[in-house]
Coordinates of C-alpha atoms in Angstrom, one line a residue:
M30 CA 0.8 -19.7 12.5
T31 CA -2.3 -21.5 11.4
G32 CA -1.8 -24.0 8.7
Y33 CA 0.0 -21.9 6.2
D34 CA 0.5 -23.3 2.8
S35 CA 3.3 -21.7 1.1
D36 CA 2.9 -23.6 -2.1
A37 CA -0.9 -22.2 -2.2
F38 CA 0.5 -18.6 -1.2
G39 CA 2.9 -18.9 -4.2
S40 CA 0.3 -20.1 -6.5
A41 CA -2.3 -17.3 -5.5
Y42 CA 0.8 -15.0 -5.9
E43 CA 1.5 -15.8 -9.6
A44 CA -1.9 -16.1 -10.6
V45 CA -2.6 -12.4 -9.5
R46 CA 0.7 -11.1 -10.8
A47 CA -0.4 -12.8 -14.5
K48 CA -2.9 -9.6 -14.3
W49 CA 0.1 -7.2 -14.3
P50 CA 0.8 -5.6 -18.1
A51 CA 2.8 -8.2 -20.3
D52 CA 6.2 -6.3 -19.7
R53 CA 6.0 -7.1 -16.2
E54 CA 9.5 -8.1 -14.4
A55 CA 10.5 -9.3 -11.0
L56 CA 13.3 -7.8 -9.4
S57 CA 15.2 -8.7 -6.1
I58 CA 16.7 -5.5 -4.2
P59 CA 19.1 -6.1 -1.3
T60 CA 18.6 -3.9 1.6
P61 CA 19.2 -3.9 5.4
H62 CA 16.2 -5.9 6.2
G63 CA 16.7 -8.3 3.6
T64 CA 16.0 -8.8 -0.2
T65 CA 13.0 -7.2 -1.2
R66 CA 10.6 -8.0 -4.0
V67 CA 9.9 -5.5 -6.5
N68 CA 7.4 -6.1 -9.3
A69 CA 7.8 -3.6 -12.1
C70 CA 6.5 -2.5 -15.4
G71 CA 6.7 0.4 -18.0
P72 CA 9.2 2.0 -20.0
R73 CA 12.7 1.9 -18.2
D74 CA 13.2 5.4 -19.3
A75 CA 10.1 6.9 -17.9
P76 CA 9.7 8.7 -14.9
P77 CA 9.5 6.1 -11.7
L78 CA 6.8 5.7 -9.4
L79 CA 7.3 3.3 -6.4
L80 CA 3.9 1.9 -4.9
L81 CA 3.6 0.4 -1.4
P82 CA 0.4 -2.0 -0.6
G83 CA -1.6 -1.7 2.6
G84 CA -1.2 -4.1 5.5
G85 CA -3.6 -7.1 6.6
G86 CA -2.3 -9.7 4.2
A87 CA -2.1 -7.4 1.1
T88 CA 1.0 -7.7 -1.3
S89 CA 2.6 -5.4 -4.1
L90 CA 0.5 -7.3 -6.6
S91 CA -2.7 -5.3 -5.3
W92 CA -2.0 -2.5 -7.8
Y93 CA -2.4 -4.9 -10.6
A94 CA -5.6 -3.0 -11.9
Q95 CA -3.9 0.4 -11.6
A96 CA -0.2 -0.7 -12.9
G97 CA -1.2 -0.8 -16.9
P98 CA -2.7 2.6 -16.8
L99 CA 0.4 4.3 -14.7
S100 CA 2.7 2.4 -16.7
A101 CA 1.5 4.2 -19.8
T102 CA 3.6 7.1 -18.9
R103 CA 5.7 5.9 -15.8
R104 CA 8.1 3.0 -14.8
V105 CA 6.2 1.5 -12.1
Y106 CA 7.9 -0.3 -9.2
A107 CA 5.7 -2.0 -6.3
A108 CA 7.3 -3.6 -3.4
D109 CA 6.3 -6.3 -1.3
L110 CA 6.9 -4.9 2.6
P111 CA 9.6 -6.7 4.5
G112 CA 8.1 -9.3 7.0
A113 CA 4.8 -9.2 5.5
P114 CA 3.1 -11.4 3.2
G115 CA 4.8 -11.6 -0.2
L116 CA 8.2 -12.9 -1.6
S117 CA 10.2 -10.4 0.0
V118 CA 13.0 -12.2 2.4
P119 CA 14.2 -10.6 5.5
P120 CA 16.7 -12.3 7.6
P121 CA 15.9 -13.9 10.8
G122 CA 15.5 -11.0 13.7
R123 CA 16.0 -8.5 10.9
H124 CA 12.5 -7.2 10.2
P125 CA 11.9 -3.5 11.0
R126 CA 11.2 -2.3 14.4
T127 CA 10.7 1.1 14.2
V128 CA 9.7 4.2 11.6
A129 CA 13.4 4.9 11.0
D130 CA 13.8 1.3 10.2
L131 CA 11.2 1.5 7.4
T132 CA 12.2 4.9 5.9
G133 CA 15.8 3.1 6.0
W134 CA 14.3 0.2 3.9
L135 CA 12.6 2.6 1.6
D136 CA 16.0 4.7 1.0
A137 CA 17.6 1.3 0.4
V138 CA 15.0 0.1 -2.1
L139 CA 15.3 3.5 -4.0
D140 CA 19.1 2.8 -4.1
G141 CA 18.8 -0.4 -5.2
L142 CA 16.9 0.6 -8.2
G143 CA 19.1 3.1 -9.2
L144 CA 16.8 6.4 -8.1
A145 CA 17.7 9.5 -6.7
S146 CA 14.0 10.2 -6.0
A147 CA 10.7 9.0 -7.4
D148 CA 7.0 9.7 -7.1
V149 CA 5.7 7.5 -4.2
G150 CA 2.3 6.1 -3.2
G151 CA 0.7 4.0 -0.8
H152 CA -2.5 2.5 0.3
S153 CA -3.5 2.0 3.7
Y154 CA -0.5 1.1 5.6
G155 CA 1.5 1.6 3.0
A156 CA 0.5 5.4 2.9
W157 CA 1.3 5.5 6.4
I158 CA 4.9 4.6 5.3
A159 CA 4.9 6.5 2.0
L160 CA 4.0 9.8 4.1
H161 CA 6.6 9.2 6.9
H162 CA 9.3 8.4 4.2
A163 CA 8.4 12.1 2.6
L164 CA 8.6 13.7 6.0
R165 CA 12.1 12.1 6.5
A166 CA 14.0 12.4 3.4
P167 CA 11.5 14.9 1.2
G168 CA 14.2 15.3 -1.2
R169 CA 13.8 11.5 -2.4
V170 CA 9.8 12.1 -3.0
R171 CA 8.7 14.1 -5.8
R172 CA 5.0 13.7 -5.3
L173 CA 2.9 11.8 -3.1
L174 CA -0.1 9.8 -3.8
L175 CA -2.0 8.3 -0.8
L176 CA -4.9 6.2 -1.2
D177 CA -7.3 5.9 1.6
P178 CA -4.4 6.5 4.2
T179 CA -4.7 4.9 7.7
R180 CA -3.4 6.9 10.6
C181 CA -2.1 9.5 8.5
F182 CA -4.8 12.0 9.5
T183 CA -7.1 10.7 11.7
G184 CA -7.5 7.4 13.8
Y185 CA -9.5 3.8 13.2
R186 CA -12.8 3.4 13.8
P187 CA -13.6 1.4 16.9
G188 CA -15.9 -1.1 15.0
Y189 CA -13.6 -1.5 12.5
L190 CA -10.8 -3.0 14.7
L191 CA -13.6 -4.9 16.9
H192 CA -14.1 -6.6 13.2
A193 CA -10.5 -7.3 12.6
L194 CA -9.5 -8.5 16.0
P195 CA -10.5 -12.3 15.4
M196 CA -8.2 -12.2 12.2
L197 CA -5.6 -10.5 13.7
L198 CA -5.6 -13.0 16.7
R199 CA -5.9 -16.1 14.7
P200 CA -5.6 -15.6 10.8
T201 CA -7.4 -18.2 9.0
P202 CA -8.9 -18.0 5.4
G203 CA -12.5 -18.1 6.5
R204 CA -11.7 -15.2 8.9
V205 CA -10.0 -13.3 6.4
R206 CA -13.2 -13.8 3.9
A207 CA -15.4 -13.0 6.7
F208 CA -13.8 -9.8 7.5
L209 CA -13.6 -8.6 3.9
E210 CA -17.1 -9.5 3.2
W211 CA -18.3 -7.0 6.2
E212 CA -15.8 -4.3 4.8
T213 CA -16.4 -4.5 1.5
G214 CA -19.8 -5.0 1.6
G215 CA -19.9 -8.6 0.1
T216 CA -17.1 -10.2 -1.9
A217 CA -18.8 -10.8 -5.4
S218 CA -17.6 -7.6 -6.6
L219 CA -14.0 -8.5 -5.7
D220 CA -11.4 -10.1 -7.9
P221 CA -11.7 -13.9 -7.0
D222 CA -8.0 -14.3 -7.7
W223 CA -7.0 -11.3 -5.4
L224 CA -9.4 -12.7 -2.8
R225 CA -7.8 -16.3 -2.9
L226 CA -4.2 -14.6 -2.4
Q227 CA -5.5 -12.8 0.5
E228 CA -6.8 -16.1 1.9
A229 CA -4.1 -17.7 1.6
A230 CA -2.0 -15.0 3.3
A231 CA -3.5 -16.1 6.4
G232 CA -1.0 -17.5 9.0
F233 CA 1.7 -16.0 6.5
P234 CA 5.0 -16.2 8.9
A235 CA 4.8 -12.3 9.2
A236 CA 6.6 -10.4 11.5
K237 CA 4.9 -7.5 14.0
P238 CA 4.2 -4.6 11.9
V239 CA 5.9 -1.3 12.7
T240 CA 3.0 1.1 14.2
G241 CA 3.1 4.4 15.9
P242 CA 1.2 7.7 16.3
L243 CA 0.1 10.0 13.9
P244 CA 2.4 12.3 12.0
A245 CA 3.3 15.4 14.0
P246 CA 1.1 18.4 12.7
D247 CA 4.0 20.8 12.4
A248 CA 6.1 18.3 10.3
L249 CA 2.8 17.9 8.0
R250 CA 2.4 21.6 7.8
A251 CA 6.4 22.0 6.8
L252 CA 6.1 19.4 3.7
E253 CA 6.4 20.9 0.4
V254 CA 6.0 17.6 -1.6
P255 CA 2.8 17.9 -3.6
V256 CA 0.4 15.3 -2.2
L257 CA -2.9 13.4 -3.6
V258 CA -5.1 12.1 -0.9
L259 CA -8.1 9.9 -2.0
A260 CA -10.3 8.5 0.5
A261 CA -12.9 5.6 0.3
G262 CA -16.1 7.0 0.6
R263 CA -17.8 3.8 1.9
G264 CA -14.6 2.5 3.5
K265 CA -15.2 1.3 7.2
A266 CA -11.6 2.0 8.5
H267 CA -12.1 5.6 9.4
D268 CA -14.2 8.5 8.6
P269 CA -13.2 9.8 4.7
L270 CA -14.4 13.0 5.5
R271 CA -11.9 13.5 8.6
V272 CA -9.2 12.0 6.3
T273 CA -9.7 14.6 3.4
A274 CA -10.3 17.4 6.2
G275 CA -7.4 16.7 8.1
A276 CA -5.2 16.4 5.1
K277 CA -6.4 19.9 3.8
A278 CA -5.9 21.5 7.4
L279 CA -2.3 20.4 7.7
L280 CA -0.5 19.6 4.3
P281 CA 0.4 22.8 2.3
H282 CA 0.2 21.3 -1.4
V283 CA -2.6 18.9 -1.1
T284 CA -5.4 17.6 -3.5
T285 CA -8.4 15.7 -2.0
A286 CA -10.8 13.8 -2.9
V287 CA -13.5 11.1 -1.8
L288 CA -14.0 8.3 -3.9
P289 CA -17.8 7.4 -3.5
G290 CA -19.3 4.0 -3.3
T291 CA -15.8 2.3 -2.8
S292 CA -14.7 0.4 0.5
H293 CA -11.2 0.7 2.1
H294 CA -10.4 -2.9 1.1
A295 CA -11.5 -2.7 -2.4
L296 CA -8.7 -0.3 -3.0
P297 CA -6.7 -0.4 -5.1
Q298 CA -7.8 -3.4 -7.1
S299 CA -11.5 -3.0 -7.2
A300 CA -11.3 0.6 -8.0
P301 CA -13.7 3.3 -9.3
P302 CA -13.0 3.4 -13.2
D303 CA -11.9 6.9 -12.7
L304 CA -9.0 6.1 -10.3
A305 CA -6.4 5.5 -12.7
A306 CA -7.3 8.7 -14.5
R307 CA -7.3 10.5 -11.1
L308 CA -4.0 9.0 -10.5
T309 CA -2.1 9.8 -13.7
G310 CA -3.9 13.1 -13.8
F311 CA -2.2 14.1 -10.7
L312 CA 1.2 12.9 -11.8
D313 CA 1.0 14.2 -15.2
A314 CA -0.3 17.8 -14.2
S315 CA 3.2 18.2 -12.2
D316 CA 5.7 17.0 -14.7

């Protein structure tokens, strides 16, 4: 840990949370991996949508720019990942260590919210978790939103990992900012409150994230859940065309698109104006 300031993180977290719709709620959901913080908004009787953030310091609040449009027709739930930056509180030694742990955690979140099933979406690492959950518990996932998913259909670009290494080995606010400047092409276009939260997450006492191989091709071919895959056209994490091509080759019920001019870490908060329309269009078309 390198000088993590919990007060600065909490202040930055609340500043971004204030950007959520006025009806936002903070929920605490008990799970086998501790208490999970879920930020919610939208009509309680609307169809449920559970959203997961990416890795690298992101929290559930990263969905703030999409929460308003999505909550017009959905009850939106966004969860802080256990053992990652955010307000989820895993007990010592009980953070997820395997893919089965993560999917079991997500089952417990759905149970705690009183949901037999829901639409589920994720960005980056969160998309990887969401896809694995759909493969292991397809009856609990009605539709799947995968926003620039990492390690789902193709691997990382070596150059991306090389640039991320200093931040991963010794995270500091300066290294976080430098990495985001490189990946997004400059932080001037990023929301300053969101950027401050990313910087404040440097050194957060996070657990080692669960990793694993790409999902098995045969398992993907057997997935009957409708899936929307949106790739960042200017992202540096992976080749967006390989992401969409891999999804189309393996998933039987998939819609894909490349979002031009958008980088991996600019999503989902600094997003193209039509992103919310793409997401709601996919969800509404299947109702």
